[in-house]
Coordinates of C-alpha atoms in Angstrom, one line a residue:
M1 CA 44.3 46.3 94.9
T2 CA 43.8 42.8 96.2
A3 CA 47.5 42.2 96.4
M4 CA 48.1 45.3 98.5
P5 CA 47.8 45.3 102.3
S6 CA 45.4 47.8 103.8
E7 CA 48.4 49.8 105.1
A8 CA 52.0 49.7 104.0
V9 CA 55.3 51.7 104.0
V10 CA 56.4 52.7 100.5
Q11 CA 60.2 53.0 100.3
F12 CA 62.4 54.1 97.4
D13 CA 66.2 54.1 97.7
C14 CA 68.6 55.7 95.2
Q15 CA 72.3 55.3 94.7
G16 CA 73.9 58.1 92.7
K17 CA 77.4 58.1 91.1
A18 CA 79.0 61.3 89.9
V19 CA 80.3 60.7 86.3
G20 CA 81.5 63.3 83.7
K21 CA 81.4 67.0 84.5
M22 CA 78.0 67.3 86.2
R23 CA 76.3 64.1 85.2
N24 CA 74.9 61.8 87.9
D25 CA 74.0 58.2 87.1
L26 CA 71.2 57.0 89.4
E27 CA 69.9 53.6 90.3
V28 CA 66.5 53.9 91.9
Q29 CA 64.8 51.0 93.6
M30 CA 61.4 50.6 95.1
V31 CA 62.1 48.3 98.0
K32 CA 58.7 48.3 99.8
P33 CA 56.0 47.1 99.4
F34 CA 57.2 45.7 96.0
E35 CA 60.6 45.6 94.3
E36 CA 61.3 47.5 91.1
R37 CA 64.5 49.0 89.7
F38 CA 65.0 52.0 87.4
Q39 CA 68.1 53.5 85.8
M40 CA 68.1 57.3 85.2
A41 CA 70.5 60.2 85.0
T42 CA 70.6 63.9 85.7
D43 CA 73.0 66.5 84.2
E44 CA 73.2 70.2 84.1
G45 CA 73.7 72.6 81.2
P46 CA 76.6 75.0 80.7
F47 CA 75.4 77.3 83.6
H48 CA 76.7 74.7 86.1
G49 CA 79.5 73.4 83.8
G50 CA 77.6 70.3 82.6
D51 CA 77.1 68.9 79.1
A52 CA 73.2 68.6 79.2
T53 CA 73.4 64.9 78.5
A54 CA 70.3 64.2 80.7
P55 CA 67.5 66.3 82.2
P56 CA 68.4 68.5 85.2
P57 CA 67.0 67.3 88.6
L58 CA 64.4 70.1 88.6
A59 CA 63.0 68.8 85.3
L60 CA 62.7 65.3 86.7
F61 CA 61.0 66.8 89.8
V62 CA 58.4 68.7 87.8
G63 CA 57.9 65.8 85.5
A64 CA 57.4 63.4 88.4
L65 CA 54.9 65.8 90.1
T66 CA 52.9 66.0 86.9
G67 CA 53.1 62.2 86.2
C68 CA 52.1 61.4 89.8
I69 CA 48.8 63.3 89.7
M70 CA 48.0 62.1 86.2
T71 CA 48.6 58.5 87.3
Q72 CA 46.4 58.9 90.4
I73 CA 43.6 60.5 88.3
R74 CA 43.5 57.6 85.9
A75 CA 43.9 54.9 88.5
F76 CA 41.2 56.4 90.8
A77 CA 38.8 57.2 87.9
K78 CA 38.3 53.4 87.4
R79 CA 37.7 52.9 91.1
L80 CA 35.3 55.8 91.4
G81 CA 33.4 55.1 88.2
V82 CA 34.4 58.4 86.5
T83 CA 34.8 58.2 82.7
I84 CA 37.8 60.0 81.2
N85 CA 37.8 60.5 77.5
D86 CA 40.9 62.7 77.6
L87 CA 43.3 64.1 80.3
D88 CA 45.9 66.9 80.1
V89 CA 47.8 68.4 82.9
D90 CA 49.9 71.6 82.9
T91 CA 52.2 72.1 85.8
R92 CA 54.1 75.3 86.7
V93 CA 56.6 75.3 89.6
Q94 CA 58.6 78.4 90.6
W95 CA 61.4 78.9 93.1
D96 CA 63.0 82.0 94.4
W97 CA 66.7 82.2 93.7
K98 CA 69.2 84.6 95.2
V99 CA 73.0 85.0 95.2
V100 CA 74.6 84.6 98.5
G101 CA 78.3 85.2 98.3
R102 CA 79.8 82.8 95.8
V103 CA 76.8 80.5 95.8
Y104 CA 73.1 80.8 95.8
E105 CA 70.1 79.9 97.9
T106 CA 66.6 78.8 96.8
A107 CA 63.1 78.6 98.3
P108 CA 59.9 77.2 96.9
K109 CA 57.6 80.0 95.6
S110 CA 54.6 78.3 93.9
F111 CA 53.2 75.0 92.7
E112 CA 50.3 75.2 90.2
I113 CA 48.6 72.2 88.5
D114 CA 45.9 72.8 85.9
V115 CA 43.9 69.7 85.2
M116 CA 41.8 69.3 82.0
I117 CA 39.5 66.3 82.0
D118 CA 37.1 65.5 79.2
S119 CA 34.4 63.5 80.9
P120 CA 30.6 63.1 80.3
D121 CA 30.2 62.8 84.1
P122 CA 28.9 65.6 86.3
E123 CA 31.4 68.3 87.3
E124 CA 31.1 67.4 91.0
K125 CA 32.0 63.8 90.3
V126 CA 35.1 65.0 88.4
L127 CA 36.1 67.4 91.2
E128 CA 35.8 64.5 93.7
L129 CA 38.1 62.5 91.5
I130 CA 40.7 65.2 91.5
E131 CA 40.5 65.7 95.3
T132 CA 40.9 61.9 95.8
A133 CA 43.8 61.8 93.4
K134 CA 45.5 64.7 95.2
K135 CA 45.4 62.6 98.4
G136 CA 46.9 59.6 96.7
C137 CA 49.7 61.5 95.0
F138 CA 52.8 60.8 97.0
L139 CA 54.6 63.9 95.7
E140 CA 51.8 66.3 96.2
Q141 CA 51.3 65.0 99.8
T142 CA 55.0 65.4 100.5
L143 CA 54.9 69.0 99.3
G144 CA 51.9 69.8 101.4
V145 CA 53.6 69.2 104.8
K146 CA 56.8 70.4 106.5
N147 CA 59.5 67.8 106.0
T148 CA 62.9 67.3 107.6
V149 CA 65.6 66.0 105.2
R150 CA 68.6 64.5 107.1
H151 CA 72.0 64.7 105.5
R152 CA 75.0 62.6 106.7
L153 CA 78.7 62.7 105.7
K154 CA 80.7 59.5 105.5
T155 CA 83.9 60.0 107.4
D156 CA 86.8 57.7 108.4
T157 CA 85.2 57.2 111.8
G158 CA 81.6 56.6 110.6
W159 CA 78.7 58.8 109.7
R160 CA 78.4 62.4 110.8
D161 CA 75.3 64.6 110.5
A162 CA 75.9 67.4 108.0

């Protein structure tokens, strides 16, 4: 924590390239406050005409949500003096899906995260750890507020909002 400023912007960028039927090769970079690079891919199964060569985006999303809270629990346990002998997390995410003409539309329905911590510490101290970890989990904080996602289309004359 000594290398971190008291406040910072955390920024990740991702460049995706469509390859194969439905596969996307992704280069993800953390550009602020540190630099790190990751290679990953997504694909879809036969429903969308893919070959299932990589996890679908929703699997990565649910995995990232689960991994985020688990990371924060373990990182903050050390700082809050909570002993963790074992940690398991079960996450369930549901979306509503409906056909609209020749396509479909989706909407979030529920996000449930069950945390099982084996700790000799008092229950109140473990609950405080979970509350603190929730506040430090970037994904959980993102899901907890209304967001605006801007889309742009590259055209011959520049960028156009889409």
